[in-house]
Amino acid sequence: MTLPERLKELRKEKHMTQAQLANILGVAKGTVAMWEMGKRNPSLETLEQMSAVFDRTVSYIMGTSDDPSSPELSESAIQQLGAWAVEEDYMEVLMKYLRLDGRGKAAVEALINAEFNLCKAENTLHSRDNFQLTIRVKPE
């Protein structure tokens, strides 16, 4: 489907006239008509406005995707992205530790032990139940 076809379809799904859409986007009614005839293309900024109006991705509006899902992330998707970011941070720290020589590893372990004991004494340790750890050692 092309941008003109998709735009017309989305506008009609929302029961909007060209004039109503033009008013929302801050453009002339004739501009919307030109988009729907394929004689002009909206700017990226306007496509982003349309994305909010129609609750569809820009690629769907442009006709380059047939995925009609909302561009808004669900709460579970946001939580998953956060979990992946935390995992990535921990992996980076662990990879740095694994690359240290014996002296560096001893220094890191001493710091971790000192901070662990301090948090334990202050009763501020996080529960082990909050974490799941899987480590795979790559064979040499």
XYZ file of C-alpha atoms in Angstrom:
140
model
C 0.000 0.000 0.000
C 1.250 3.484 -0.802
C 1.314 6.575 1.418
C -1.673 8.170 -0.362
C -3.777 5.008 0.020
C -2.755 4.439 3.636
C -3.333 8.060 4.626
C -6.818 8.085 3.134
C -7.620 4.757 4.812
C -6.437 5.945 8.239
C -8.256 9.263 7.939
C -11.517 7.484 7.077
C -11.040 4.979 9.945
C -10.955 7.991 12.282
C -14.055 9.423 10.532
C -12.148 12.589 9.663
C -12.525 14.870 6.707
C -9.482 16.215 4.902
C -10.261 19.597 6.441
C -10.333 18.151 9.972
C -6.999 16.373 9.489
C -5.504 19.500 7.952
C -6.659 21.540 10.950
C -5.093 19.062 13.415
C -1.803 19.015 11.496
C -1.751 22.769 10.910
C -1.733 22.549 7.118
C -4.123 23.607 4.361
C -6.963 21.281 3.338
C -5.516 21.248 -0.159
C -2.235 19.907 1.220
C -3.967 16.826 2.624
C -5.719 16.350 -0.722
C -2.353 16.552 -2.515
C -0.894 13.903 -0.161
C -3.855 11.616 -0.808
C -3.452 12.057 -4.575
C 0.269 11.327 -4.352
C 1.244 14.724 -5.734
C 3.064 15.814 -2.559
C 4.660 14.147 0.440
C 4.377 15.262 4.051
C 7.493 16.281 5.958
C 9.006 13.956 8.537
C 7.712 16.260 11.274
C 4.200 15.999 9.847
C 4.507 12.209 9.550
C 5.414 12.107 13.232
C 2.313 14.186 14.017
C 0.244 11.732 11.953
C 1.763 8.871 13.928
C 0.360 10.419 17.107
C -3.016 11.204 15.507
C -3.522 7.732 14.028
C -1.605 5.774 16.715
C 0.449 4.030 14.029
C 4.141 3.979 13.189
C 5.495 6.302 10.532
C 6.510 3.288 8.421
C 2.910 2.012 8.511
C 1.554 5.411 7.468
C 4.092 5.586 4.638
C 3.015 2.149 3.442
C 6.435 0.541 3.940
C 5.130 -1.699 6.733
C 1.927 -3.670 7.112
C 2.233 -3.870 10.906
C -0.685 -1.784 12.222
C 0.422 -1.944 15.859
C 0.708 1.166 17.959
C 4.063 2.928 18.156
C 3.536 3.164 21.925
C 5.348 0.530 23.953
C 3.345 -1.577 26.369
C 4.280 -1.572 30.055
C 5.707 -5.092 29.721
C 7.797 -4.053 26.696
C 9.164 -1.074 28.632
C 10.030 -3.341 31.572
C 11.742 -5.822 29.229
C 13.814 -3.051 27.646
C 14.828 -1.916 31.133
C 15.802 -5.444 32.121
C 17.907 -5.819 28.972
C 19.661 -2.528 29.704
C 20.495 -3.654 33.239
C 21.710 -7.028 31.944
C 23.913 -5.273 29.416
C 25.411 -3.057 32.132
C 26.143 -6.068 34.356
C 27.628 -7.995 31.448
C 29.944 -5.096 30.668
C 31.156 -4.939 34.297
C 31.621 -8.703 34.423
C 33.524 -8.767 31.123
C 35.837 -6.025 32.379
C 36.448 -7.983 35.594
C 37.181 -11.198 33.696
C 39.821 -9.395 31.599
C 41.722 -8.137 34.668
C 44.993 -9.708 35.799
C 45.301 -11.346 39.243
C 46.161 -8.087 41.029
C 43.186 -6.282 39.486
C 40.774 -9.102 40.363
C 42.061 -9.155 43.967
C 41.510 -5.376 44.260
C 37.953 -5.622 42.895
C 37.119 -8.572 45.161
C 38.471 -6.684 48.214
C 36.284 -3.681 47.372
C 33.211 -5.851 46.779
C 33.764 -7.724 50.065
C 34.236 -4.478 52.021
C 31.068 -2.924 50.536
C 29.090 -6.149 50.974
C 30.030 -6.337 54.656
C 29.170 -2.660 55.153
C 25.737 -3.080 53.540
C 25.153 -6.265 55.520
C 25.962 -4.448 58.782
C 23.608 -1.596 57.779
C 20.933 -4.092 56.667
C 20.752 -2.514 53.187
C 21.566 -5.565 51.042
C 19.139 -6.408 48.261
C 17.550 -9.851 48.414
C 19.099 -12.594 46.293
C 15.572 -13.391 45.131
C 15.654 -10.241 42.966
C 18.331 -11.683 40.696
C 18.801 -14.598 38.364
C 22.270 -15.210 37.016
C 23.376 -17.497 34.210
C 27.026 -17.741 33.240
C 28.326 -19.726 30.314
C 32.050 -20.216 29.993
C 33.186 -20.390 26.393
C 35.470 -23.404 25.812
C 38.966 -22.452 24.740
